[in-house]
Amino acid sequence: MKIVAKKKLWKYLFWLGPFLITVGLTVGLVSEQWGLIPLVFIITGIVISGLGIIWQSYQTNWWNRRSTQAGTNALVVTLAILAILGLINFLGTRYHLRADLTESQLFTLAPQSRELVSVLPQPVKVWVFDINQNPQDRELLENYQRQSSKFKYEYINPEARPGLAEKFGVKNYGEVYLESGDKRQLVQTINENERLSEIRLTSRLQQLTNLSTAKVYLLQGHGERQLSAGKGAMSQAVQGLGDKNFTTSPLNLAETSKVPQDATVVIVAGPKRELFQGEVNALQQYLNRGGNLLLMIDPNTDPKLNSLLQEWGVRLDNRLAVDVSGESVVGRGPAAPLVTEYGQHPITKDFGNGNSFYPISRPLEITSVPGVEATPLLRTKPYPSSWAESDLQSEKLEFNADKDLKGPLTLGVALTRKQTPKSTSTPQALPTPSPLPSPTTQGKTSPNSSAKTPQVLPSPTTQGKTSSNSSAKTPQALTLPSPTTTPSSPPASSSQTTTESRLVVLGNSNFATDGLFQQQLNGDVFLNSVTWLSKQDQQSLSIRPKEPKNRRITLTTTQANLLIVSSLLFLPLIGLAAAVIIWWKRR
């Protein structure tokens, strides 16, 4: 009886442990304060429950049973699996690993978008005023949000929150707005046929976060590419500049005689006729004062820019760049070089081995010039894949060792020159050394002047009045350069600063025309070149987002009916016939 009573007592004590644990949890949850009292109940209950389990296992020899060992092994394995799953979930939450297997990387942000969002200077929020939440749009917005905690988005039902819709000026369902601080901008209006576009969202985001606006002038008047839509125009390139917050305007140097002071970049795109010497001088003066110039010169043209390019160590080769390596891939013949090798430069740093092609191009010859840093941007493949063809009239392009140039060929180069601006003051304004006599006294030189008199620079207006009794060395003074042509400039004052001029020369302008601009990396080459020339470090130089390709199949009524009949009738009959044949053979 005593043994039975002790067993019942331990059983009651064992149930006291879970009871005390429940009391402690209840007190803590109800009071929302985990002080001393709930902790005492919980700890006491755990201790009593543990002692009860130990006593029970000792009395029944529970640990030595085969069922206990099997159950313990199963429990350990279960806990191990749960721990592994928890660790995987933890790592998956902290470190994102995504694989995009689509052809155009539809579910992966472009490098430009990632770089732009990762360095946002202030919080940005996207407002989508629509009732329905499209999964594809949400996926795109979540991709942006993963790049930075400063990027947020929210779907708003205009009917549920009319005040907010009125604040943004919403007129239709599907309008997407971008907000940063007190600035708001409409991105686009989405619907069933037009989903949220990465390229539009990134462009508007760049415009909203970029406080400065750069002015780009495109030279006109010599047969350059027209800026509005048309055959051979570059309206898409101009639109791309607008999306990157550039302001574009045409420029006719024959009318203005000099480049405007607000010009950040000047573009000369495919001139067919030569420039006046005054226009060339205006471009040279613009570069000398720290300007930035993009030259895209096609073959079979001579814009008379040799004097300008010679200062930078660039010569335009009159031969045609030929590349037979991409003839079957590009489908444009050997006169459209396919470029996959790029220089180590900010313009092309993210291109890798991407493709860009340049129909009807001319190679460039680069020579070293003191003070000019040159970096080749675009290079064709080595010979025999590419060469410079001199015989442009022949229908069959063949390499001629006597006239042609073996590849690789340079089709584009980026150059930088640092210099101190030259003084533009007149000779009279220059500081006059103390030994120099005034113009009114130079003509009164004593006949007995010493032989050192020629060291005094005579005035141009009085050189002819030098006394005939001057020393024999005096005529040598007449051969010295006049003040207007003195090669040694005066010492730079403390107010003068070193300026940096940038120049990009490309032997082709076709790549930036409508239709070709959006293919492969062609548009990135153009936009990155202008962005680098503008010296705006806040704008990312990378690969632009690509619009998804339209993969829809449009079927006629006959084709749709044939597809239905073949899938619902012919294919099942073929499967049934195959099954009957197999059954008959095995029978």
mmCIF file of C-alpha atoms in Angstrom, residues 324-508:
data_model
loop_
_atom_site.group_PDB
_atom_site.id
_atom_site.type_symbol
_atom_site.label_atom_id
_atom_site.label_comp_id
_atom_site.label_asym_id
_atom_site.label_seq_id
_atom_site.Cartn_x
_atom_site.Cartn_y
_atom_site.Cartn_z
ATOM 1 C CA VAL A 324 33.575 38.563 -91.354
ATOM 2 C CA SER A 325 33.225 36.958 -87.910
ATOM 3 C CA GLY A 326 29.671 38.146 -87.244
ATOM 4 C CA GLU A 327 28.362 38.023 -90.807
ATOM 5 C CA SER A 328 26.149 34.991 -90.214
ATOM 6 C CA VAL A 329 25.063 36.110 -86.744
ATOM 7 C CA VAL A 330 24.296 39.784 -87.306
ATOM 8 C CA GLY A 331 23.016 39.170 -90.820
ATOM 9 C CA ARG A 332 24.214 42.531 -92.117
ATOM 10 C CA GLY A 333 27.256 41.546 -94.131
ATOM 11 C CA PRO A 334 30.968 42.021 -93.437
ATOM 12 C CA ALA A 335 30.650 45.828 -93.510
ATOM 13 C CA ALA A 336 28.894 45.775 -90.110
ATOM 14 C CA PRO A 337 31.664 44.982 -87.610
ATOM 15 C CA LEU A 338 30.567 43.038 -84.549
ATOM 16 C CA VAL A 339 32.366 44.244 -81.421
ATOM 17 C CA THR A 340 32.710 42.104 -78.296
ATOM 18 C CA GLU A 341 35.994 43.531 -76.952
ATOM 19 C CA TYR A 342 35.877 46.796 -75.020
ATOM 20 C CA GLY A 343 38.458 48.957 -73.299
ATOM 21 C CA GLN A 344 38.885 49.383 -69.570
ATOM 22 C CA HIS A 345 36.940 52.623 -69.254
ATOM 23 C CA PRO A 346 33.895 53.873 -67.288
ATOM 24 C CA ILE A 347 31.888 53.962 -70.527
ATOM 25 C CA THR A 348 32.297 50.220 -71.147
ATOM 26 C CA LYS A 349 33.084 48.851 -67.684
ATOM 27 C CA ASP A 350 29.922 46.718 -67.429
ATOM 28 C CA PHE A 351 29.771 45.518 -71.029
ATOM 29 C CA GLY A 352 31.739 42.298 -70.507
ATOM 30 C CA ASN A 353 31.608 40.371 -73.769
ATOM 31 C CA GLY A 354 28.299 41.866 -74.885
ATOM 32 C CA ASN A 355 27.554 42.542 -78.534
ATOM 33 C CA SER A 356 27.392 45.847 -80.359
ATOM 34 C CA PHE A 357 27.687 46.407 -84.094
ATOM 35 C CA TYR A 358 28.508 49.370 -86.297
ATOM 36 C CA PRO A 359 27.356 49.225 -89.940
ATOM 37 C CA ILE A 360 29.687 51.095 -92.333
ATOM 38 C CA SER A 361 32.489 52.142 -89.988
ATOM 39 C CA ARG A 362 35.939 53.625 -90.362
ATOM 40 C CA PRO A 363 38.899 52.728 -88.133
ATOM 41 C CA LEU A 364 40.809 55.252 -86.043
ATOM 42 C CA GLU A 365 44.552 55.693 -85.678
ATOM 43 C CA ILE A 366 45.717 56.762 -82.206
ATOM 44 C CA THR A 367 49.099 58.345 -81.529
ATOM 45 C CA SER A 368 50.517 59.478 -78.207
ATOM 46 C CA VAL A 369 50.290 63.210 -77.474
ATOM 47 C CA PRO A 370 51.747 64.834 -74.325
ATOM 48 C CA GLY A 371 49.010 65.762 -71.879
ATOM 49 C CA VAL A 372 46.337 63.618 -73.562
ATOM 50 C CA GLU A 373 45.187 60.315 -72.067
ATOM 51 C CA ALA A 374 43.591 58.014 -74.671
ATOM 52 C CA THR A 375 41.659 54.792 -74.012
ATOM 53 C CA PRO A 376 40.389 52.658 -76.931
ATOM 54 C CA LEU A 377 36.717 51.787 -76.397
ATOM 55 C CA LEU A 378 35.746 49.520 -79.310
ATOM 56 C CA ARG A 379 38.027 46.973 -80.924
ATOM 57 C CA THR A 380 37.279 44.430 -83.626
ATOM 58 C CA LYS A 381 38.624 40.892 -83.700
ATOM 59 C CA PRO A 382 42.155 40.214 -84.990
ATOM 60 C CA TYR A 383 42.950 39.347 -88.594
ATOM 61 C CA PRO A 384 41.725 37.305 -90.485
ATOM 62 C CA SER A 385 38.362 38.053 -88.867
ATOM 63 C CA SER A 386 38.664 41.800 -89.504
ATOM 64 C CA TRP A 387 40.692 44.255 -91.531
ATOM 65 C CA ALA A 388 40.512 47.774 -93.006
ATOM 66 C CA GLU A 389 39.511 47.593 -96.672
ATOM 67 C CA SER A 390 40.888 50.274 -99.016
ATOM 68 C CA ASP A 391 39.035 49.228 -102.198
ATOM 69 C CA LEU A 392 35.529 50.503 -101.484
ATOM 70 C CA GLN A 393 34.305 50.023 -105.051
ATOM 71 C CA SER A 394 34.893 46.271 -105.225
ATOM 72 C CA GLU A 395 31.828 44.069 -104.757
ATOM 73 C CA LYS A 396 33.949 41.291 -103.217
ATOM 74 C CA LEU A 397 35.879 42.356 -100.128
ATOM 75 C CA GLU A 398 39.259 40.653 -99.937
ATOM 76 C CA PHE A 399 42.333 41.470 -97.913
ATOM 77 C CA ASN A 400 45.141 43.091 -99.903
ATOM 78 C CA ALA A 401 48.414 43.149 -97.998
ATOM 79 C CA ASP A 402 49.692 46.180 -99.951
ATOM 80 C CA LYS A 403 46.748 48.483 -99.255
ATOM 81 C CA ASP A 404 44.683 47.037 -96.431
ATOM 82 C CA LEU A 405 45.316 47.067 -92.677
ATOM 83 C CA LYS A 406 45.073 43.938 -90.556
ATOM 84 C CA GLY A 407 42.843 43.868 -87.490
ATOM 85 C CA PRO A 408 42.199 44.370 -84.665
ATOM 86 C CA LEU A 409 40.850 47.811 -85.512
ATOM 87 C CA THR A 410 39.930 50.619 -83.137
ATOM 88 C CA LEU A 411 36.451 51.986 -83.879
ATOM 89 C CA GLY A 412 36.111 54.272 -80.864
ATOM 90 C CA VAL A 413 38.356 56.090 -78.404
ATOM 91 C CA ALA A 414 37.857 58.206 -75.272
ATOM 92 C CA LEU A 415 40.367 60.985 -74.579
ATOM 93 C CA THR A 416 41.019 63.301 -71.651
ATOM 94 C CA ARG A 417 43.175 66.421 -71.596
ATOM 95 C CA LYS A 418 43.966 68.602 -68.592
ATOM 96 C CA GLN A 419 45.202 72.123 -69.174
ATOM 97 C CA THR A 420 45.351 75.609 -67.721
ATOM 98 C CA PRO A 421 43.129 78.048 -69.626
ATOM 99 C CA LYS A 422 45.144 80.410 -71.797
ATOM 100 C CA SER A 423 44.833 84.109 -71.109
ATOM 101 C CA THR A 424 42.821 85.931 -73.747
ATOM 102 C CA SER A 425 43.908 89.457 -72.741
ATOM 103 C CA THR A 426 45.561 91.814 -75.226
ATOM 104 C CA PRO A 427 49.333 92.391 -75.235
ATOM 105 C CA GLN A 428 48.899 95.843 -73.689
ATOM 106 C CA ALA A 429 47.195 94.275 -70.683
ATOM 107 C CA LEU A 430 50.120 91.982 -69.948
ATOM 108 C CA PRO A 431 52.374 93.084 -67.065
ATOM 109 C CA THR A 432 55.374 94.981 -68.487
ATOM 110 C CA PRO A 433 58.832 94.087 -67.119
ATOM 111 C CA SER A 434 60.695 96.988 -65.602
ATOM 112 C CA PRO A 435 63.545 97.064 -68.179
ATOM 113 C CA LEU A 436 61.115 97.628 -71.047
ATOM 114 C CA PRO A 437 60.978 101.261 -72.177
ATOM 115 C CA SER A 438 57.688 102.892 -72.902
ATOM 116 C CA PRO A 439 56.568 103.158 -76.530
ATOM 117 C CA THR A 440 57.103 106.928 -76.404
ATOM 118 C CA THR A 441 60.757 106.603 -75.520
ATOM 119 C CA GLN A 442 61.815 103.605 -77.580
ATOM 120 C CA GLY A 443 62.334 105.781 -80.633
ATOM 121 C CA LYS A 444 64.693 108.072 -78.652
ATOM 122 C CA THR A 445 67.315 105.489 -77.971
ATOM 123 C CA SER A 446 70.703 107.045 -77.598
ATOM 124 C CA PRO A 447 73.089 106.532 -80.503
ATOM 125 C CA ASN A 448 75.670 105.303 -78.044
ATOM 126 C CA SER A 449 73.480 102.471 -76.711
ATOM 127 C CA SER A 450 75.397 99.459 -75.511
ATOM 128 C CA ALA A 451 75.450 96.064 -77.222
ATOM 129 C CA LYS A 452 72.938 94.722 -74.718
ATOM 130 C CA THR A 453 70.205 96.999 -76.024
ATOM 131 C CA PRO A 454 68.646 94.253 -78.212
ATOM 132 C CA GLN A 455 67.544 92.416 -75.065
ATOM 133 C CA VAL A 456 64.933 95.142 -74.612
ATOM 134 C CA LEU A 457 61.850 94.087 -76.605
ATOM 135 C CA PRO A 458 60.927 96.942 -78.984
ATOM 136 C CA SER A 459 57.347 97.935 -79.562
ATOM 137 C CA PRO A 460 55.834 96.869 -82.880
ATOM 138 C CA THR A 461 54.962 100.493 -83.622
ATOM 139 C CA THR A 462 58.486 101.787 -83.109
ATOM 140 C CA GLN A 463 60.677 98.974 -84.333
ATOM 141 C CA GLY A 464 61.231 100.753 -87.639
ATOM 142 C CA LYS A 465 62.410 103.929 -85.840
ATOM 143 C CA THR A 466 65.491 102.440 -84.263
ATOM 144 C CA SER A 467 68.498 104.727 -84.588
ATOM 145 C CA SER A 468 70.939 103.956 -87.342
ATOM 146 C CA ASN A 469 73.825 104.378 -84.884
ATOM 147 C CA SER A 470 72.651 101.506 -82.712
ATOM 148 C CA SER A 471 74.977 98.618 -82.052
ATOM 149 C CA ALA A 472 75.489 95.944 -84.711
ATOM 150 C CA LYS A 473 73.527 93.516 -82.648
ATOM 151 C CA THR A 474 70.471 95.721 -82.631
ATOM 152 C CA PRO A 475 68.918 94.253 -85.827
ATOM 153 C CA GLN A 476 68.682 90.904 -84.054
ATOM 154 C CA ALA A 477 66.056 92.442 -81.822
ATOM 155 C CA LEU A 478 63.858 92.990 -84.864
ATOM 156 C CA THR A 479 63.619 89.237 -85.395
ATOM 157 C CA LEU A 480 62.126 88.528 -81.990
ATOM 158 C CA PRO A 481 58.441 87.608 -81.977
ATOM 159 C CA SER A 482 56.026 90.374 -81.333
ATOM 160 C CA PRO A 483 54.000 90.356 -78.106
ATOM 161 C CA THR A 484 51.044 88.847 -79.966
ATOM 162 C CA THR A 485 53.047 85.728 -80.889
ATOM 163 C CA THR A 486 55.273 85.268 -77.877
ATOM 164 C CA PRO A 487 55.290 81.492 -77.244
ATOM 165 C CA SER A 488 55.923 81.729 -73.539
ATOM 166 C CA SER A 489 52.707 82.636 -71.763
ATOM 167 C CA PRO A 490 52.735 84.779 -68.644
ATOM 168 C CA PRO A 491 52.813 83.054 -65.284
ATOM 169 C CA ALA A 492 49.435 81.702 -64.273
ATOM 170 C CA SER A 493 47.767 83.645 -61.553
ATOM 171 C CA SER A 494 46.426 82.035 -58.443
ATOM 172 C CA SER A 495 42.878 82.426 -59.776
ATOM 173 C CA GLN A 496 43.548 80.159 -62.774
ATOM 174 C CA THR A 497 42.508 76.532 -62.326
ATOM 175 C CA THR A 498 43.244 73.427 -64.329
ATOM 176 C CA THR A 499 40.346 72.370 -66.541
ATOM 177 C CA GLU A 500 39.654 68.954 -67.992
ATOM 178 C CA SER A 501 38.411 68.501 -71.535
ATOM 179 C CA ARG A 502 36.952 65.230 -72.755
ATOM 180 C CA LEU A 503 36.603 63.912 -76.277
ATOM 181 C CA VAL A 504 35.019 60.724 -77.615
ATOM 182 C CA VAL A 505 35.582 59.840 -81.266
ATOM 183 C CA LEU A 506 33.623 57.046 -82.951
ATOM 184 C CA GLY A 507 34.105 55.987 -86.554
ATOM 185 C CA ASN A 508 30.384 55.427 -87.052
#
